Each structure stands twice: as C-alpha cells, then as structure tokens.
C-alpha cells in the first residue's frame, strides 16, 4: 500500500469514526416540539403598529393584520381574531347600567347566539369606559358554512359627545389577556 493509499484509508476511518460520534451525539439530544398556539392566540412576540383613525382616535393593532372599512369605523382581522373600532354620536356618558338597557339588547339582536357574561365600569388609559364581556357564534364561513364560538371584550369610551366602541374577538379559550389589555389601553382620543 502506498503512502497516499494509507493516508486515504486513515482519513476514511477517521471520517467514519467522526461521523458515528456526531450521529451518536445528535441521537442523544432530545427533540423539541415546535411551539403551538391555539387558534386565535395572538403571539407574545407580536409587533403592534399605531392606526390613526379619521374618526379622531389612535389605536395600536397587530402588524400585518388585514384592514377593512366598516360602517362608522374599521375592522382589523387575522384568521379568527378581530378588532372592530367604531365611532358614534352620544348624548351621555355610557355606564354599565345604561349598557344593560341599550347596548346589550342591540348586541343580542345583531349577533349570533350572544351570551353576555359580565358588564362593568372600568378605567382605561383614555378614561372611564364600560366593558362588556360576551360570547357569540361567528358568522358562517362563506365556503364551508362552519361557525366557531367567539369570546369578546367590548369597551365603550366617551368624549365630547362621541363614543368609540372597541370590540376585541377571538375563538373561545384563546389566551389574549395581555394583548387585549395592550390594545384597549392604547386607544387615545385626538
């Protein structure tokens, strides 16, 4: 055997041994399952951008979500998640009591199988608000007719004869507490 053949054979043995040692080290490392977020969870690392409404308010919304104009406002959405912000004229500051008389009957009429779970007066960064927590069925999917159960947090804020109604929706069971708090407290009047 020539010197070059001996070197080639030694390299082949070394590569085989090294490859086996590497494969053995890799085989000992445990597989890590990919992170899974239930449908509707806004990721903790979601980037937010400020939306400047022609209705006179600013609001942080998740970057990359679709946006569409709706009656008296705007809707942001991504899969089953939705943020609606609408402006209306109002003659009085809304309260939990007035919401039970006016807002909740309208919700039940306009929504799909609405079940209100809580109504209370709260304080947001932009000022006092009414918070209505409720469940509803989604609108039927236009292709499959499938519906899912949604949970909502609706906030109604008042300033100078106007209200902003902010409705946050996601599939029931999604964990969006921190993100919804960020969004609702980001609302500022201009």
PDB file of C-alpha atoms in Angstrom:
ATOM      1  CA  UNK A   1       0.000   0.000   0.000  1.00  0.00           C
ATOM      2  CA  UNK A   2       1.406   3.373  -0.974  1.00  0.00           C
ATOM      3  CA  UNK A   3       1.627   6.322   1.353  1.00  0.00           C
ATOM      4  CA  UNK A   4      -1.249   8.125  -0.363  1.00  0.00           C
ATOM      5  CA  UNK A   5      -3.450   4.990  -0.082  1.00  0.00           C
ATOM      6  CA  UNK A   6      -2.596   4.703   3.628  1.00  0.00           C
ATOM      7  CA  UNK A   7      -3.469   8.398   4.186  1.00  0.00           C
ATOM      8  CA  UNK A   8      -6.753   7.967   2.266  1.00  0.00           C
ATOM      9  CA  UNK A   9      -7.612   4.854   4.288  1.00  0.00           C
ATOM     10  CA  UNK A  10      -6.774   6.636   7.552  1.00  0.00           C
ATOM     11  CA  UNK A  11      -8.940   9.608   6.547  1.00  0.00           C
ATOM     12  CA  UNK A  12     -11.821   7.285   5.655  1.00  0.00           C
ATOM     13  CA  UNK A  13     -11.565   5.595   9.078  1.00  0.00           C
ATOM     14  CA  UNK A  14     -11.340   8.981  10.808  1.00  0.00           C
ATOM     15  CA  UNK A  15     -14.392  10.309   8.923  1.00  0.00           C
ATOM     16  CA  UNK A  16     -16.357   7.151   9.690  1.00  0.00           C
ATOM     17  CA  UNK A  17     -15.492   7.356  13.397  1.00  0.00           C
ATOM     18  CA  UNK A  18     -16.187  11.120  13.499  1.00  0.00           C
ATOM     19  CA  UNK A  19     -19.495  10.708  11.692  1.00  0.00           C
ATOM     20  CA  UNK A  20     -20.527   7.946  14.073  1.00  0.00           C
ATOM     21  CA  UNK A  21     -19.582  10.074  17.110  1.00  0.00           C
ATOM     22  CA  UNK A  22     -21.517  13.034  15.675  1.00  0.00           C
ATOM     23  CA  UNK A  23     -24.549  10.880  14.891  1.00  0.00           C
ATOM     24  CA  UNK A  24     -24.367   9.425  18.405  1.00  0.00           C
ATOM     25  CA  UNK A  25     -24.274  12.934  19.939  1.00  0.00           C
ATOM     26  CA  UNK A  26     -27.212  14.046  17.798  1.00  0.00           C
ATOM     27  CA  UNK A  27     -29.182  10.901  18.651  1.00  0.00           C
ATOM     28  CA  UNK A  28     -28.768  11.657  22.373  1.00  0.00           C
ATOM     29  CA  UNK A  29     -30.217  15.163  22.026  1.00  0.00           C
ATOM     30  CA  UNK A  30     -33.967  15.247  22.658  1.00  0.00           C
ATOM     31  CA  UNK A  31     -36.297  16.580  20.029  1.00  0.00           C
ATOM     32  CA  UNK A  32     -38.037  19.798  20.955  1.00  0.00           C
ATOM     33  CA  UNK A  33     -41.640  20.061  19.891  1.00  0.00           C
ATOM     34  CA  UNK A  34     -42.479  23.183  17.894  1.00  0.00           C
ATOM     35  CA  UNK A  35     -44.408  25.847  19.796  1.00  0.00           C
ATOM     36  CA  UNK A  36     -48.093  25.612  19.130  1.00  0.00           C
ATOM     37  CA  UNK A  37     -50.542  28.399  19.745  1.00  0.00           C
ATOM     38  CA  UNK A  38     -54.208  27.535  19.844  1.00  0.00           C
ATOM     39  CA  UNK A  39     -56.190  29.138  17.018  1.00  0.00           C
ATOM     40  CA  UNK A  40     -56.806  32.750  17.896  1.00  0.00           C
ATOM     41  CA  UNK A  41     -53.867  33.260  20.264  1.00  0.00           C
ATOM     42  CA  UNK A  42     -52.007  36.436  19.402  1.00  0.00           C
ATOM     43  CA  UNK A  43     -48.314  35.508  19.791  1.00  0.00           C
ATOM     44  CA  UNK A  44     -46.465  37.075  22.730  1.00  0.00           C
ATOM     45  CA  UNK A  45     -43.863  38.460  20.312  1.00  0.00           C
ATOM     46  CA  UNK A  46     -46.470  40.133  18.049  1.00  0.00           C
ATOM     47  CA  UNK A  47     -45.407  43.573  16.794  1.00  0.00           C
ATOM     48  CA  UNK A  48     -48.018  46.339  17.108  1.00  0.00           C
ATOM     49  CA  UNK A  49     -48.369  49.473  14.976  1.00  0.00           C
ATOM     50  CA  UNK A  50     -50.449  52.604  15.586  1.00  0.00           C
ATOM     51  CA  UNK A  51     -53.569  53.108  13.482  1.00  0.00           C
ATOM     52  CA  UNK A  52     -54.648  56.764  13.167  1.00  0.00           C
ATOM     53  CA  UNK A  53     -58.404  56.783  12.645  1.00  0.00           C
ATOM     54  CA  UNK A  54     -60.105  59.518  10.649  1.00  0.00           C
ATOM     55  CA  UNK A  55     -62.716  59.241  13.451  1.00  0.00           C
ATOM     56  CA  UNK A  56     -60.376  61.067  15.854  1.00  0.00           C
ATOM     57  CA  UNK A  57     -58.611  58.329  17.806  1.00  0.00           C
ATOM     58  CA  UNK A  58     -55.398  56.299  17.672  1.00  0.00           C
ATOM     59  CA  UNK A  59     -55.152  52.592  18.420  1.00  0.00           C
ATOM     60  CA  UNK A  60     -52.363  50.003  18.446  1.00  0.00           C
ATOM     61  CA  UNK A  61     -53.142  46.982  16.277  1.00  0.00           C
ATOM     62  CA  UNK A  62     -51.167  43.863  15.351  1.00  0.00           C
ATOM     63  CA  UNK A  63     -48.832  44.461  12.425  1.00  0.00           C
ATOM     64  CA  UNK A  64     -49.760  42.514   9.298  1.00  0.00           C
ATOM     65  CA  UNK A  65     -53.459  42.044  10.047  1.00  0.00           C
ATOM     66  CA  UNK A  66     -55.924  42.788   7.247  1.00  0.00           C
ATOM     67  CA  UNK A  67     -57.898  46.016   7.484  1.00  0.00           C
ATOM     68  CA  UNK A  68     -61.275  46.936   6.051  1.00  0.00           C
ATOM     69  CA  UNK A  69     -63.575  49.924   6.440  1.00  0.00           C
ATOM     70  CA  UNK A  70     -66.900  49.146   8.145  1.00  0.00           C
ATOM     71  CA  UNK A  71     -69.938  51.273   8.937  1.00  0.00           C
ATOM     72  CA  UNK A  72     -68.649  54.172  11.103  1.00  0.00           C
ATOM     73  CA  UNK A  73     -65.251  52.576  11.649  1.00  0.00           C
ATOM     74  CA  UNK A  74     -62.630  49.998  10.857  1.00  0.00           C
ATOM     75  CA  UNK A  75     -62.064  46.259  11.291  1.00  0.00           C
ATOM     76  CA  UNK A  76     -58.703  44.502  11.657  1.00  0.00           C
ATOM     77  CA  UNK A  77     -58.656  40.736  11.341  1.00  0.00           C
ATOM     78  CA  UNK A  78     -56.443  37.682  11.074  1.00  0.00           C
ATOM     79  CA  UNK A  79     -57.999  34.228  10.776  1.00  0.00           C
ATOM     80  CA  UNK A  80     -60.494  34.091  13.674  1.00  0.00           C
ATOM     81  CA  UNK A  81     -59.228  37.187  15.517  1.00  0.00           C
ATOM     82  CA  UNK A  82     -60.960  40.502  15.016  1.00  0.00           C
ATOM     83  CA  UNK A  83     -60.757  44.092  16.255  1.00  0.00           C
ATOM     84  CA  UNK A  84     -63.623  46.475  15.450  1.00  0.00           C
ATOM     85  CA  UNK A  85     -63.450  50.167  16.329  1.00  0.00           C
ATOM     86  CA  UNK A  86     -66.472  52.366  15.581  1.00  0.00           C
ATOM     87  CA  UNK A  87     -67.369  55.971  16.375  1.00  0.00           C
ATOM     88  CA  UNK A  88     -70.874  57.256  17.150  1.00  0.00           C
ATOM     89  CA  UNK A  89     -72.549  60.367  18.488  1.00  0.00           C
ATOM     90  CA  UNK A  90     -73.760  60.146  22.080  1.00  0.00           C
ATOM     91  CA  UNK A  91     -75.652  62.482  24.362  1.00  0.00           C
ATOM     92  CA  UNK A  92     -74.487  60.938  27.656  1.00  0.00           C
ATOM     93  CA  UNK A  93     -71.580  59.064  29.180  1.00  0.00           C
ATOM     94  CA  UNK A  94     -72.293  55.319  28.952  1.00  0.00           C
ATOM     95  CA  UNK A  95     -72.357  53.322  32.182  1.00  0.00           C
ATOM     96  CA  UNK A  96     -72.763  49.654  32.991  1.00  0.00           C
ATOM     97  CA  UNK A  97     -76.419  50.367  33.830  1.00  0.00           C
ATOM     98  CA  UNK A  98     -77.130  52.178  30.554  1.00  0.00           C
ATOM     99  CA  UNK A  99     -75.296  49.453  28.588  1.00  0.00           C
ATOM    100  CA  UNK A 100     -77.648  46.829  30.061  1.00  0.00           C
ATOM    101  CA  UNK A 101     -80.621  48.830  28.779  1.00  0.00           C
ATOM    102  CA  UNK A 102     -79.302  49.911  25.361  1.00  0.00           C
ATOM    103  CA  UNK A 103     -76.125  48.146  24.206  1.00  0.00           C
ATOM    104  CA  UNK A 104     -76.856  44.565  25.285  1.00  0.00           C
ATOM    105  CA  UNK A 105     -80.271  44.262  23.578  1.00  0.00           C
ATOM    106  CA  UNK A 106     -78.633  45.576  20.379  1.00  0.00           C
ATOM    107  CA  UNK A 107     -75.801  43.035  20.736  1.00  0.00           C
ATOM    108  CA  UNK A 108     -78.264  40.181  21.116  1.00  0.00           C
ATOM    109  CA  UNK A 109     -80.288  41.329  18.108  1.00  0.00           C
ATOM    110  CA  UNK A 110     -77.298  41.861  15.798  1.00  0.00           C
ATOM    111  CA  UNK A 111     -75.121  38.947  16.955  1.00  0.00           C
ATOM    112  CA  UNK A 112     -75.274  35.181  16.637  1.00  0.00           C
ATOM    113  CA  UNK A 113     -76.373  33.430  19.852  1.00  0.00           C
ATOM    114  CA  UNK A 114     -74.913  36.134  22.133  1.00  0.00           C
ATOM    115  CA  UNK A 115     -74.421  35.344  25.833  1.00  0.00           C
ATOM    116  CA  UNK A 116     -73.291  38.274  27.995  1.00  0.00           C
ATOM    117  CA  UNK A 117     -71.042  37.156  30.864  1.00  0.00           C
ATOM    118  CA  UNK A 118     -70.180  40.495  32.536  1.00  0.00           C
ATOM    119  CA  UNK A 119     -70.879  44.226  32.322  1.00  0.00           C
ATOM    120  CA  UNK A 120     -68.913  46.714  34.400  1.00  0.00           C
ATOM    121  CA  UNK A 121     -67.473  50.180  34.546  1.00  0.00           C
ATOM    122  CA  UNK A 122     -63.677  50.189  34.091  1.00  0.00           C
ATOM    123  CA  UNK A 123     -60.833  52.659  33.755  1.00  0.00           C
ATOM    124  CA  UNK A 124     -58.666  52.628  30.612  1.00  0.00           C
ATOM    125  CA  UNK A 125     -55.709  54.875  29.798  1.00  0.00           C
ATOM    126  CA  UNK A 126     -58.046  57.080  27.685  1.00  0.00           C
ATOM    127  CA  UNK A 127     -60.546  57.424  30.541  1.00  0.00           C
ATOM    128  CA  UNK A 128     -63.607  55.728  32.035  1.00  0.00           C
ATOM    129  CA  UNK A 129     -65.250  53.026  29.927  1.00  0.00           C
ATOM    130  CA  UNK A 130     -67.879  50.327  30.029  1.00  0.00           C
ATOM    131  CA  UNK A 131     -66.604  46.778  29.486  1.00  0.00           C
ATOM    132  CA  UNK A 132     -68.964  44.103  28.200  1.00  0.00           C
ATOM    133  CA  UNK A 133     -67.670  40.532  28.157  1.00  0.00           C
ATOM    134  CA  UNK A 134     -69.686  38.168  25.993  1.00  0.00           C
ATOM    135  CA  UNK A 135     -69.683  35.032  23.862  1.00  0.00           C
ATOM    136  CA  UNK A 136     -71.149  34.659  20.379  1.00  0.00           C
ATOM    137  CA  UNK A 137     -71.107  32.396  17.365  1.00  0.00           C
ATOM    138  CA  UNK A 138     -69.045  33.622  14.441  1.00  0.00           C
ATOM    139  CA  UNK A 139     -70.704  34.469  11.170  1.00  0.00           C
ATOM    140  CA  UNK A 140     -70.876  31.339   8.990  1.00  0.00           C
ATOM    141  CA  UNK A 141     -67.836  30.775   6.778  1.00  0.00           C
ATOM    142  CA  UNK A 142     -68.805  31.727   3.216  1.00  0.00           C
ATOM    143  CA  UNK A 143     -67.340  28.487   1.793  1.00  0.00           C
ATOM    144  CA  UNK A 144     -67.881  25.837   4.487  1.00  0.00           C
ATOM    145  CA  UNK A 145     -70.741  27.429   6.482  1.00  0.00           C
ATOM    146  CA  UNK A 146     -68.744  26.467   9.609  1.00  0.00           C
ATOM    147  CA  UNK A 147     -69.131  28.624  12.722  1.00  0.00           C
ATOM    148  CA  UNK A 148     -66.979  28.787  15.845  1.00  0.00           C
ATOM    149  CA  UNK A 149     -67.668  30.140  19.340  1.00  0.00           C
ATOM    150  CA  UNK A 150     -66.008  33.507  19.963  1.00  0.00           C
ATOM    151  CA  UNK A 151     -65.283  35.413  23.127  1.00  0.00           C
ATOM    152  CA  UNK A 152     -65.415  39.204  23.093  1.00  0.00           C
ATOM    153  CA  UNK A 153     -64.339  42.140  25.200  1.00  0.00           C
ATOM    154  CA  UNK A 154     -66.206  45.291  24.193  1.00  0.00           C
ATOM    155  CA  UNK A 155     -65.178  48.697  25.537  1.00  0.00           C
ATOM    156  CA  UNK A 156     -67.238  51.863  25.125  1.00  0.00           C
ATOM    157  CA  UNK A 157     -65.473  55.186  25.763  1.00  0.00           C
ATOM    158  CA  UNK A 158     -66.989  58.673  25.685  1.00  0.00           C
ATOM    159  CA  UNK A 159     -65.586  62.136  24.963  1.00  0.00           C
ATOM    160  CA  UNK A 160     -67.178  65.396  23.826  1.00  0.00           C
ATOM    161  CA  UNK A 161     -70.462  63.913  22.596  1.00  0.00           C
ATOM    162  CA  UNK A 162     -68.897  60.911  20.863  1.00  0.00           C
ATOM    163  CA  UNK A 163     -68.197  57.284  21.735  1.00  0.00           C
ATOM    164  CA  UNK A 164     -65.626  54.840  20.467  1.00  0.00           C
ATOM    165  CA  UNK A 165     -66.737  51.223  20.726  1.00  0.00           C
ATOM    166  CA  UNK A 166     -63.809  48.817  20.642  1.00  0.00           C
ATOM    167  CA  UNK A 167     -64.743  45.144  20.202  1.00  0.00           C
ATOM    168  CA  UNK A 168     -61.996  42.504  20.510  1.00  0.00           C
ATOM    169  CA  UNK A 169     -62.892  38.942  19.461  1.00  0.00           C
ATOM    170  CA  UNK A 170     -61.077  35.598  19.338  1.00  0.00           C
ATOM    171  CA  UNK A 171     -62.001  31.903  19.481  1.00  0.00           C
ATOM    172  CA  UNK A 172     -63.276  30.950  22.941  1.00  0.00           C
ATOM    173  CA  UNK A 173     -60.352  29.723  25.035  1.00  0.00           C
ATOM    174  CA  UNK A 174     -57.656  31.764  23.275  1.00  0.00           C
ATOM    175  CA  UNK A 175     -55.217  33.436  25.662  1.00  0.00           C
ATOM    176  CA  UNK A 176     -55.164  37.083  24.606  1.00  0.00           C
ATOM    177  CA  UNK A 177     -55.493  38.773  28.002  1.00  0.00           C
ATOM    178  CA  UNK A 178     -52.191  40.682  27.784  1.00  0.00           C
ATOM    179  CA  UNK A 179     -52.576  41.609  24.120  1.00  0.00           C
ATOM    180  CA  UNK A 180     -56.181  42.792  24.591  1.00  0.00           C
ATOM    181  CA  UNK A 181     -55.095  44.881  27.569  1.00  0.00           C
ATOM    182  CA  UNK A 182     -52.338  46.447  25.457  1.00  0.00           C
ATOM    183  CA  UNK A 183     -54.800  47.213  22.623  1.00  0.00           C
ATOM    184  CA  UNK A 184     -57.584  48.606  24.825  1.00  0.00           C
ATOM    185  CA  UNK A 185     -55.175  50.797  26.828  1.00  0.00           C
ATOM    186  CA  UNK A 186     -53.514  52.069  23.649  1.00  0.00           C
ATOM    187  CA  UNK A 187     -56.705  53.802  22.491  1.00  0.00           C
ATOM    188  CA  UNK A 188     -56.237  57.563  22.693  1.00  0.00           C
ATOM    189  CA  UNK A 189     -58.526  60.395  21.630  1.00  0.00           C
ATOM    190  CA  UNK A 190     -57.111  63.086  19.354  1.00  0.00           C
TER     191      UNK A 190
END
